[in-house]
Short mmCIF file of C-alpha atoms and ligand atoms in Angstrom, two decimals:
data_model
loop_
_atom_site.label_atom_id
_atom_site.label_comp_id
_atom_site.label_asym_id
_atom_site.label_seq_id
_atom_site.Cartn_x
_atom_site.Cartn_y
_atom_site.Cartn_z
CA MET A 1 0.00 0.11 0.07
CA SER A 2 1.05 3.46 -0.68
CA LYS A 3 0.74 7.02 0.66
CA VAL A 4 -0.01 10.26 -1.05
CA ALA A 5 2.10 13.23 0.66
CA LYS A 6 0.98 16.63 -0.44
CA PHE A 7 3.17 19.55 0.54
CA GLY A 8 1.66 23.10 0.78
CA GLY A 9 3.57 26.42 -0.22
CA SER A 10 5.33 26.95 3.00
CA SER A 11 6.84 23.35 2.63
CA LEU A 12 8.41 24.71 -0.54
CA ALA A 13 9.32 28.29 0.35
CA ASN A 14 13.03 27.89 0.19
CA SER A 15 15.78 25.35 -0.02
CA ILE A 16 15.56 25.01 3.89
CA GLN A 17 12.05 23.59 3.28
CA PHE A 18 12.93 21.60 0.47
CA ARG A 19 15.34 19.66 2.75
CA LYS A 20 12.78 19.20 5.24
CA VAL A 21 10.41 17.66 2.47
CA LYS A 22 13.15 15.47 1.44
CA SER A 23 13.81 14.09 4.92
CA ILE A 24 10.18 13.37 5.36
CA VAL A 25 9.79 11.70 2.08
CA ASP A 26 12.72 9.38 2.65
CA ALA A 27 11.68 8.32 6.00
CA ASP A 28 9.01 6.25 4.38
CA PRO A 29 9.20 4.41 1.33
CA ALA A 30 5.52 4.14 1.09
CA ARG A 31 5.58 7.91 0.26
CA ARG A 32 5.27 7.02 -3.48
CA TYR A 33 3.11 10.01 -4.74
CA VAL A 34 4.45 13.44 -3.74
CA VAL A 35 2.03 16.36 -4.80
CA VAL A 36 3.43 19.88 -4.43
CA SER A 37 1.87 23.55 -4.25
CA ALA A 38 3.82 26.48 -5.88
CA CYS A 39 6.53 28.04 -3.64
CA GLY A 40 4.80 29.91 -0.83
CA LYS A 41 6.14 32.79 1.44
CA GLU A 42 9.43 32.48 3.03
CA SER A 43 8.51 35.35 5.48
CA PRO A 44 5.45 37.33 6.20
CA GLU A 45 6.65 40.08 4.01
CA ASP A 46 7.42 37.69 0.96
CA HIS A 47 4.81 36.66 -1.73
CA LYS A 48 3.42 33.50 -2.69
CA VAL A 49 4.42 32.43 -6.37
CA THR A 50 0.90 31.99 -7.30
CA ASP A 51 -0.13 35.50 -6.23
CA LEU A 52 2.71 36.86 -8.30
CA LEU A 53 1.90 34.95 -11.32
CA TYR A 54 -1.82 36.34 -11.12
CA LEU A 55 -0.41 39.69 -10.59
CA CYS A 56 1.87 39.40 -13.74
CA GLU A 57 -1.43 38.35 -15.52
CA ALA A 58 -3.11 41.61 -14.43
CA HIS A 59 -0.12 43.70 -15.71
CA ILE A 60 -0.43 42.08 -18.99
CA ARG A 61 -4.25 42.65 -19.21
CA TYR A 62 -3.61 46.37 -18.56
CA GLY A 63 -0.52 46.59 -20.72
CA VAL A 64 1.89 47.37 -18.00
CA PRO A 65 5.38 45.76 -17.83
CA TYR A 66 5.54 42.67 -15.58
CA ASP A 67 9.18 42.00 -15.68
CA ASP A 68 9.99 43.08 -12.28
CA ILE A 69 7.37 40.74 -10.87
CA PHE A 70 8.31 37.88 -13.11
CA THR A 71 12.05 38.17 -12.10
CA LEU A 72 11.07 37.88 -8.34
CA ILE A 73 9.44 34.41 -9.27
CA GLU A 74 12.44 33.27 -11.24
CA SER A 75 14.95 34.32 -8.77
CA LYS A 76 13.26 32.31 -6.15
CA TYR A 77 13.19 28.88 -8.24
CA LEU A 78 16.91 29.42 -9.45
CA GLN A 79 18.06 30.23 -5.68
CA ILE A 80 16.29 26.89 -4.60
CA ARG A 81 17.93 24.85 -7.55
CA ASP A 82 21.51 26.56 -6.75
CA ASP A 83 21.25 26.12 -2.96
CA LEU A 84 20.21 22.46 -3.57
CA GLY A 85 22.92 21.87 -6.22
CA LEU A 86 20.40 20.65 -8.67
CA SER A 87 21.15 20.81 -12.24
CA LEU A 88 17.48 21.31 -13.72
CA ASP A 89 17.62 23.75 -16.70
CA LEU A 90 15.27 26.30 -15.52
CA GLU A 91 16.24 29.16 -17.57
CA PRO A 92 14.74 27.86 -20.76
CA GLU A 93 11.60 27.00 -18.95
CA PHE A 94 11.39 30.49 -17.76
CA ASP A 95 11.95 31.96 -21.16
CA GLY A 96 9.34 29.82 -22.60
CA ILE A 97 6.74 31.02 -20.11
CA ARG A 98 7.67 34.58 -20.76
CA GLU A 99 7.31 34.04 -24.47
CA ALA A 100 4.03 32.13 -23.84
CA MET A 101 2.73 35.16 -21.73
CA ASP A 102 3.93 37.69 -24.58
CA ARG A 103 1.76 35.77 -26.94
CA GLY A 104 -1.21 36.11 -24.78
CA ALA A 105 -1.27 32.63 -23.16
CA ASP A 106 -4.29 31.75 -21.17
CA THR A 107 -4.41 32.83 -17.54
CA ASP A 108 -4.76 29.24 -16.32
CA TYR A 109 -1.62 28.07 -17.95
CA VAL A 110 0.36 31.06 -16.70
CA VAL A 111 -0.70 30.64 -13.11
CA SER A 112 -0.34 26.85 -13.09
CA ARG A 113 3.39 27.15 -13.62
CA GLY A 114 4.30 27.64 -10.04
CA GLU A 115 3.41 24.27 -9.42
CA TYR A 116 4.73 22.90 -12.58
CA LEU A 117 8.19 24.24 -11.76
CA ALA A 118 8.28 23.36 -7.98
CA ALA A 119 7.32 19.79 -8.93
CA LYS A 120 10.12 19.65 -11.58
CA LEU A 121 12.62 20.81 -9.05
CA MET A 122 11.11 18.65 -6.09
CA ALA A 123 11.45 15.49 -8.66
CA GLU A 124 15.05 16.15 -9.26
CA TYR A 125 15.82 16.69 -5.67
CA LEU A 126 14.09 13.47 -4.46
CA GLY A 127 15.33 11.35 -7.45
CA ALA A 128 11.70 10.88 -8.24
CA ALA A 129 9.79 10.79 -11.61
CA PHE A 130 7.88 14.09 -12.60
CA LEU A 131 4.35 13.36 -13.73
CA ASP A 132 2.74 16.34 -15.31
CA ALA A 133 -0.87 16.90 -14.03
CA LYS A 134 -2.02 17.93 -17.37
CA ASP A 135 -1.50 14.28 -18.22
CA VAL A 136 -3.16 12.61 -15.26
CA ILE A 137 -5.65 14.99 -13.78
CA PHE A 138 -8.80 15.47 -15.84
CA PHE A 139 -11.79 17.92 -15.67
CA ASN A 140 -15.20 17.44 -17.39
CA TYR A 141 -16.40 20.38 -19.73
CA ASP A 142 -18.53 21.45 -16.76
CA GLY A 143 -15.48 21.81 -14.32
CA SER A 144 -16.33 18.80 -12.44
CA PHE A 145 -13.42 16.02 -12.09
CA ASP A 146 -13.47 13.06 -14.38
CA LEU A 147 -12.43 10.67 -11.64
CA GLU A 148 -12.42 7.67 -13.96
CA LYS A 149 -10.07 9.14 -16.58
CA THR A 150 -7.87 10.55 -13.76
CA GLY A 151 -7.59 7.24 -11.97
CA ALA A 152 -6.78 5.47 -15.09
CA ALA A 153 -4.05 7.85 -16.19
CA LEU A 154 -2.60 7.86 -12.88
CA ARG A 155 -2.37 4.06 -12.61
CA ALA A 156 -1.05 4.12 -16.19
CA GLY A 157 1.39 6.85 -15.64
CA THR A 158 2.67 5.24 -12.27
CA GLY A 159 2.53 1.82 -13.26
CA HIS A 160 0.18 1.08 -10.32
CA GLY A 161 -1.87 -1.94 -10.41
CA ALA A 162 -1.22 -4.95 -12.62
CA GLY A 163 -4.32 -4.68 -15.02
CA ALA A 164 -3.93 -4.82 -18.72
CA GLY A 165 -3.70 -1.57 -20.61
CA ASN A 166 -1.65 0.10 -17.99
CA LYS A 167 0.15 2.13 -20.48
CA ALA A 168 1.42 5.48 -19.92
CA PRO A 169 0.73 8.47 -22.12
CA ALA A 170 3.71 8.48 -24.36
CA ASP A 171 5.06 12.37 -23.66
CA THR A 172 4.39 11.75 -19.82
CA TRP A 173 6.19 8.85 -18.96
CA THR A 174 9.52 10.07 -17.46
CA GLY A 175 9.79 7.45 -14.87
CA ALA A 176 9.56 4.10 -16.18
CA GLY A 177 10.19 1.70 -13.18
CA ALA A 178 10.36 4.57 -10.73
CA ASP A 179 9.29 4.08 -7.23
CA ARG A 180 8.31 7.58 -6.42
CA PHE A 181 6.59 10.39 -8.51
CA VAL A 182 6.09 14.09 -8.08
CA ILE A 183 2.93 15.56 -9.52
CA PRO A 184 2.25 19.39 -9.52
CA GLY A 185 -0.96 20.42 -7.67
CA PHE A 186 -3.62 22.96 -8.59
CA TYR A 187 -4.09 22.17 -12.19
CA GLY A 188 -5.34 19.49 -14.73
CA SER A 189 -6.60 19.22 -18.33
CA MET A 190 -9.93 19.92 -19.89
CA PRO A 191 -11.21 17.36 -22.40
CA ASP A 192 -9.70 19.29 -25.38
CA GLY A 193 -6.27 19.26 -23.48
CA THR A 194 -6.17 22.82 -22.35
CA ILE A 195 -4.62 23.59 -18.77
CA ARG A 196 -7.45 24.45 -16.33
CA VAL A 197 -6.76 25.23 -12.79
CA MET A 198 -8.76 24.60 -9.55
CA PRO A 199 -9.96 27.03 -7.04
CA ARG A 200 -7.35 28.81 -4.85
CA GLY A 201 -5.69 26.19 -2.38
CA GLY A 202 -6.56 23.58 -5.00
CA SER A 203 -3.44 21.51 -4.46
CA ASP A 204 -5.11 19.92 -1.61
CA ILE A 205 -7.78 18.51 -4.29
CA THR A 206 -4.90 17.13 -6.39
CA GLY A 207 -3.68 15.34 -3.48
CA ALA A 208 -7.24 13.88 -2.73
CA LEU A 209 -7.61 12.82 -6.37
CA VAL A 210 -4.30 11.22 -6.63
CA ALA A 211 -5.28 9.31 -3.27
CA ASN A 212 -8.27 8.23 -4.96
CA GLY A 213 -6.64 7.23 -8.05
CA THR A 214 -4.15 5.10 -6.58
CA ASP A 215 -5.83 3.74 -3.63
CA ALA A 216 -3.82 5.28 -1.24
CA GLU A 217 -3.78 3.71 2.18
CA VAL A 218 -3.37 7.44 3.68
CA TYR A 219 -3.56 11.04 2.33
CA GLU A 220 -1.03 12.87 4.37
CA ASN A 221 -1.35 16.85 4.07
CA TRP A 222 1.61 18.48 5.15
CA THR A 223 1.35 22.09 5.97
CA ASP A 224 2.92 24.35 8.75
CA VAL A 225 0.66 23.66 11.49
CA SER A 226 0.43 20.54 13.71
CA GLY A 227 -3.05 19.72 12.48
CA PHE A 228 -6.38 21.34 12.52
CA LEU A 229 -6.79 23.83 15.52
CA VAL A 230 -9.60 23.47 17.91
CA ALA A 231 -10.31 27.18 17.36
CA ASP A 232 -8.97 30.02 15.26
CA PRO A 233 -5.63 31.22 16.68
CA ARG A 234 -6.49 34.84 15.57
CA ILE A 235 -9.42 34.59 18.34
CA VAL A 236 -8.11 32.01 20.85
CA LYS A 237 -4.43 32.37 22.06
CA ASP A 238 -2.49 29.05 21.31
CA PRO A 239 -5.19 26.78 20.55
CA ILE A 240 -4.56 23.07 20.95
CA SER A 241 -4.96 21.05 17.79
CA ILE A 242 -7.66 18.33 17.11
CA PRO A 243 -6.36 14.82 17.32
CA ARG A 244 -9.13 13.11 15.41
CA ILE A 245 -12.01 14.42 13.57
CA ASN A 246 -14.92 12.83 11.27
CA TYR A 247 -15.91 14.18 7.82
CA SER A 248 -19.18 15.44 9.18
CA GLU A 249 -17.49 17.40 11.92
CA LEU A 250 -14.77 18.70 9.45
CA ARG A 251 -17.51 19.97 7.15
CA LEU A 252 -19.36 21.71 9.93
CA MET A 253 -15.98 23.33 11.10
CA SER A 254 -15.06 24.45 7.60
CA TYR A 255 -18.50 25.71 6.67
CA MET A 256 -18.70 27.73 9.74
CA GLY A 257 -15.51 29.40 9.07
CA ALA A 258 -12.54 27.37 10.15
CA ASP A 259 -9.57 27.30 7.95
CA VAL A 260 -9.27 23.71 7.03
CA LEU A 261 -8.68 21.54 4.02
CA HIS A 262 -10.26 22.63 0.59
CA ASP A 263 -13.94 21.36 0.78
CA ASP A 264 -13.46 19.77 -2.71
CA ALA A 265 -10.69 17.64 -1.33
CA ILE A 266 -12.91 15.70 0.98
CA PHE A 267 -15.10 13.95 -1.67
CA PRO A 268 -12.55 11.84 -3.43
CA VAL A 269 -11.02 10.61 -0.27
CA LYS A 270 -14.28 10.01 1.49
CA GLU A 271 -15.55 7.96 -1.53
CA LYS A 272 -12.80 5.46 -1.05
CA ASN A 273 -12.78 5.70 2.84
CA ILE A 274 -8.93 7.02 2.63
CA PRO A 275 -8.00 8.69 6.18
CA ILE A 276 -6.49 12.22 5.72
CA ASN A 277 -3.61 12.96 8.19
CA ILE A 278 -2.93 16.65 8.33
CA LYS A 279 0.97 16.99 9.38
CA ASN A 280 3.58 19.62 10.19
CA THR A 281 6.44 19.84 7.85
CA ASN A 282 8.33 21.78 10.72
CA ASP A 283 7.63 19.22 13.22
CA PRO A 284 7.13 15.87 11.42
CA ASP A 285 7.09 13.89 14.82
CA ALA A 286 3.84 15.67 15.97
CA PRO A 287 0.79 13.29 15.31
CA GLY A 288 -1.18 15.96 13.64
CA THR A 289 -4.89 15.55 12.84
CA LEU A 290 -6.39 12.41 11.58
CA ILE A 291 -9.59 12.76 9.47
CA LEU A 292 -11.73 9.73 9.05
CA ASP A 293 -14.96 8.83 7.69
CA ASP A 294 -16.05 7.08 11.06
CA CYS A 295 -13.90 7.60 14.14
CA SER A 296 -15.97 5.17 16.39
CA GLU A 297 -13.31 2.25 16.30
CA GLN A 298 -10.59 4.82 17.53
CA ASP A 299 -13.10 6.39 19.98
CA ARG A 300 -13.79 3.21 21.80
CA ASP A 301 -10.13 3.01 23.35
CA ASP A 302 -9.83 6.76 23.48
CA PRO A 303 -12.96 8.67 24.04
CA PRO A 304 -13.31 11.97 22.34
CA HIS A 305 -13.79 15.13 24.22
CA LEU A 306 -17.36 16.52 24.52
CA VAL A 307 -16.21 19.40 21.93
CA THR A 308 -13.99 18.63 18.87
CA GLY A 309 -13.89 22.18 17.64
CA ILE A 310 -15.27 25.72 17.82
CA SER A 311 -15.71 27.86 14.97
CA GLY A 312 -17.91 30.75 13.84
CA ARG A 313 -18.70 33.47 11.27
CA ARG A 314 -19.72 37.02 11.57
CA HIS A 315 -22.27 39.28 9.70
CA PHE A 316 -25.57 37.39 9.38
CA THR A 317 -29.09 38.91 9.08
CA ALA A 318 -32.12 37.58 10.74
CA PHE A 319 -35.63 38.11 9.37
CA THR A 320 -38.47 37.36 12.11
CA LEU A 321 -41.96 37.14 11.03
CA THR A 322 -44.81 36.32 13.30
CA LYS A 323 -48.35 35.82 12.19
CA SER A 324 -51.04 34.14 14.06
CA HIS A 325 -52.03 30.58 13.10
CA SER A 326 -49.38 30.33 10.59
CA SER A 327 -47.87 27.39 12.43
CA ALA A 328 -50.99 25.11 11.55
CA GLU A 329 -50.89 26.25 7.74
CA VAL A 330 -49.39 23.57 5.65
CA GLY A 331 -46.74 24.99 3.45
CA PHE A 332 -46.34 28.22 5.18
CA LEU A 333 -42.39 27.82 5.69
CA ARG A 334 -41.92 26.59 2.25
CA ARG A 335 -43.65 29.78 0.84
CA LEU A 336 -41.50 31.86 3.32
CA LEU A 337 -38.35 30.31 2.01
CA ALA A 338 -39.39 30.42 -1.57
CA VAL A 339 -39.03 34.11 -1.19
CA PHE A 340 -35.39 33.82 -0.52
CA GLU A 341 -34.91 31.39 -3.38
CA ASP A 342 -36.50 33.95 -5.61
CA TYR A 343 -33.75 36.42 -4.93
CA ARG A 344 -31.16 33.57 -5.07
CA VAL A 345 -30.21 33.83 -1.28
CA SER A 346 -29.09 30.87 0.39
CA VAL A 347 -30.67 30.16 3.76
CA GLU A 348 -28.19 29.52 6.60
CA GLY A 349 -30.56 28.57 9.37
CA VAL A 350 -34.24 28.53 10.32
CA SER A 351 -35.77 28.62 13.78
CA VAL A 352 -39.42 27.90 14.27
CA THR A 353 -41.53 28.44 17.43
CA VAL A 354 -45.32 28.86 17.66
CA ASP A 355 -46.38 31.23 14.67
CA THR A 356 -43.03 32.98 14.79
CA PHE A 357 -40.31 32.11 12.15
CA THR A 358 -36.69 33.48 11.96
CA VAL A 359 -34.78 33.00 8.92
CA ILE A 360 -30.91 33.70 8.87
CA VAL A 361 -28.95 34.61 5.87
CA ARG A 362 -25.64 36.13 5.23
CA SER A 363 -25.74 39.96 5.28
CA ASP A 364 -23.86 40.45 2.32
CA ALA A 365 -26.31 38.07 0.12
CA VAL A 366 -29.17 40.53 1.01
CA ALA A 367 -27.51 43.74 0.92
CA ASN A 368 -29.15 44.90 -2.42
CA CYS A 369 -32.52 42.89 -1.68
CA GLN A 370 -33.50 43.16 2.05
CA TYR A 371 -36.12 45.67 1.55
CA GLU A 372 -37.58 43.95 -1.68
CA ILE A 373 -37.79 40.73 0.64
CA MET A 374 -39.41 42.52 3.40
CA GLY A 375 -41.89 44.14 0.87
CA ARG A 376 -42.74 40.72 -0.32
CA PHE A 377 -43.27 39.39 3.01
CA SER A 378 -45.60 42.20 4.13
CA GLU A 379 -47.55 41.80 1.02
CA GLU A 380 -47.69 37.84 0.65
CA PHE A 381 -48.03 36.98 4.25
CA ARG A 382 -49.52 40.13 6.06
CA PRO A 383 -47.71 39.46 9.27
CA GLU A 384 -48.45 40.88 12.63
CA GLU A 385 -44.73 41.53 13.04
CA LEU A 386 -41.90 41.71 10.82
CA LYS A 387 -38.41 42.31 12.25
CA VAL A 388 -34.91 42.35 10.48
CA GLU A 389 -31.97 42.34 12.67
CA ASP A 390 -28.28 42.30 11.44
CA HIS A 391 -24.86 42.19 13.34
CA LEU A 392 -25.56 38.62 14.10
CA SER A 393 -22.72 36.02 14.43
CA LEU A 394 -23.17 32.28 14.34
CA ILE A 395 -20.79 30.13 16.44
CA ALA A 396 -20.91 26.08 16.17
CA VAL A 397 -19.60 24.28 18.72
CA VAL A 398 -19.05 20.67 17.13
CA GLY A 399 -18.35 17.44 18.67
CA ARG A 400 -19.30 13.76 18.21
CA GLY A 401 -18.70 13.50 21.99
CA MET A 402 -21.82 15.33 22.55
CA LYS A 403 -24.04 12.70 21.19
CA ALA A 404 -26.50 11.23 23.71
CA VAL A 405 -24.72 13.11 26.51
CA PRO A 406 -27.59 14.76 28.45
CA GLY A 407 -27.08 18.42 29.40
CA SER A 408 -24.40 19.02 26.96
CA SER A 409 -25.89 21.92 25.25
CA GLY A 410 -27.27 23.07 28.49
CA GLN A 411 -23.56 23.34 29.60
CA PHE A 412 -22.65 25.81 26.74
CA LEU A 413 -25.66 27.76 26.98
CA SER A 414 -25.11 28.17 30.85
CA GLU A 415 -21.59 29.20 30.10
CA PHE A 416 -22.88 32.10 27.97
CA GLY A 417 -25.15 33.10 30.75
CA ARG A 418 -22.30 33.12 33.35
CA ASN A 419 -20.34 35.44 30.81
CA HIS A 420 -23.22 37.72 30.14
CA ILE A 421 -23.47 36.95 26.66
CA ASN A 422 -26.93 37.32 25.23
CA ILE A 423 -27.96 34.37 22.83
CA ARG A 424 -30.14 35.65 20.22
CA VAL A 425 -30.94 32.28 18.41
CA ILE A 426 -30.34 28.73 19.07
CA SER A 427 -30.26 25.38 17.05
CA GLN A 428 -29.35 21.98 17.26
CA CYS A 429 -30.07 19.15 14.74
CA ALA A 430 -31.22 15.71 15.80
CA ASP A 431 -27.66 14.38 14.64
CA GLU A 432 -26.38 16.07 17.91
CA LEU A 433 -23.23 16.95 16.06
CA SER A 434 -23.24 20.48 16.90
CA VAL A 435 -24.98 23.32 18.66
CA VAL A 436 -25.24 26.60 16.76
CA VAL A 437 -25.89 29.92 18.55
CA GLY A 438 -26.31 33.34 17.17
CA VAL A 439 -24.82 36.22 19.23
CA ASP A 440 -24.25 39.67 18.70
CA ASP A 441 -21.06 40.48 16.42
CA ARG A 442 -19.71 42.29 19.56
CA ASP A 443 -19.79 39.01 21.53
CA PHE A 444 -18.31 36.95 18.88
CA GLU A 445 -14.69 36.61 20.14
CA ARG A 446 -15.64 36.53 23.87
CA ALA A 447 -18.32 33.74 23.13
CA ILE A 448 -15.58 31.54 21.42
CA ASN A 449 -13.11 32.07 23.99
CA CYS A 450 -15.41 31.28 26.86
CA ILE A 451 -16.37 27.85 25.37
CA TYR A 452 -12.83 27.03 24.58
CA GLY A 453 -11.57 28.14 28.24
CA LYS A 454 -14.58 25.93 30.00
CA PHE A 455 -14.42 22.80 27.55
CA ILE A 456 -11.13 22.45 26.01
N1 LIG I 501 -0.61 27.59 -5.58
C1 LIG I 501 -2.17 27.47 -5.37
C2 LIG I 501 -2.56 28.80 -4.55
O1 LIG I 501 -1.72 29.43 -4.04
C3 LIG I 501 -2.74 26.27 -4.93
C4 LIG I 501 -2.25 25.66 -3.80
O2 LIG I 501 -1.15 26.20 -3.15
O3 LIG I 501 -2.93 24.84 -3.21
O4 LIG I 501 -3.96 28.93 -4.29
#
C-alpha cells in the first residue's frame, strides 16, 4: 500500500523547506506519490508565487510591464535550485513561459506554472519521476472532475496496479520503473487538452484525487501547523490541535469558517474511505490531525472530548416574522423560504416557534434585496410583526462526543449566561453533532473564548 504526501506552499518556500520535505519523504518508502503546491512565502513580507503569477497576468491585461514581478519568481526558483546543487535547466523554462505570456497565453496556463516548476525541482531533488498534472488530472467540460479518466491515467502513468492496458501516455512517462512520483498540484486538463486550474488552495484537491486514483492507504497533507486547531488562533491564544475528527465534523467546522482543507478535497477520499492525516513539515513527529469517515473504532479506546472544535462566522442577518395561526398552515414555511430562493439567497438557518419564524442569511447576500424581501413578506403574508436584525454572529460548537450526553448543550448555554453573553438564536439538529448559537457580532470573540476556556 502507498501513501500520498501533499506539501503546501510553506513547505516549499526555500531550500531549507525543500530539505525538510526530502527527509520526510525519504523516511518512508510508502510515500510514493508526492504532490506539491507552488513555492509559498518565506517570511510574512514575502509573496506566494501563485499570487505573483496572477499579478503578472493583471499587468499584461492592462498593458503594464510585468518584468520585475516575473524576475522575483524566477530568482526564487533559481535560488532553490542552486542552494540544493540541482542541475535542472530552469532558464529555458522561464524563457518559454515569458514568451507564452507575451503571446497572450491563457491565464490558467500562466498561473499553473508555479506548481509545474516546483514539482520539476522537487522531482530532481528527490530522485523521483515527474508526472505532469496535465496528463493525469482531468476535468469534465462542466468543471467537475473526471475521476475515472484521472484514476486510469494515474495508474497508467505510475505503473500502479497490474491490470491490462496500464500504458502511460507516451509524452508523460519520464519515470519508467520509478518508485516515486512528483505531481504538481492545482491544475489539470480539460477534455480538449487545455490547462485548467482549480480554485485557490486547489493542490489539496489534487492530493485527494491522486489518493483516490491510486487507492492510497492514507492521504498525508503536510502544512505548517500540527493539524487542525480547535479554534481560530486569531481569536483564541495558542489553541490546541484536534487529534481526530470525522468528515461530518470537518464539514461543519469548515462551513462555519474554520480554515481547514479545501472542501472539494474531501469527496475523492471519502468515496474510498481513505484517511487524511494533517501533518506539520516543521514538526514531523507531531501526530497532527487524523480525519476519518468514522472515528468510532478509535473512539472506543480513546473517547473523544465533548467538544471537537469551535468555529464561527460574523455578519448574518435574521428576518423574523410573526403571524397568528401560521404554524397550523400547511406549506407556510415553504412559501416563506421560496421568497429567498427567488432572490437566490442561500438560507443559513431557520428557527421556528409557534407562529414565529426566524430565517438567517448572510448579510452580504441580502445587501441589495433586503427591502424587497421585506416588501414581499408584508404583501404575501400580512404578518403581525416583521423584524430584521443584523450584526449577528453564528458560532458552532462541534463534537461527536456530545451525542446522547444529556445536558451537553445546557452546559454551553449556561457558560454563555455566566459570561453575560446574550443568545439571540439557538439551533441543534437531531444528529447532535453541533450546537449553533447566534450572538451579537460584538460578543463573537468573547463567546468563542469562553467555550474554549471551559471545555477544552
Ligand atoms: N498555489 C495555489 C494557490 O496558491 C494552489 C495551492 O497552493 O494549493 O492557491
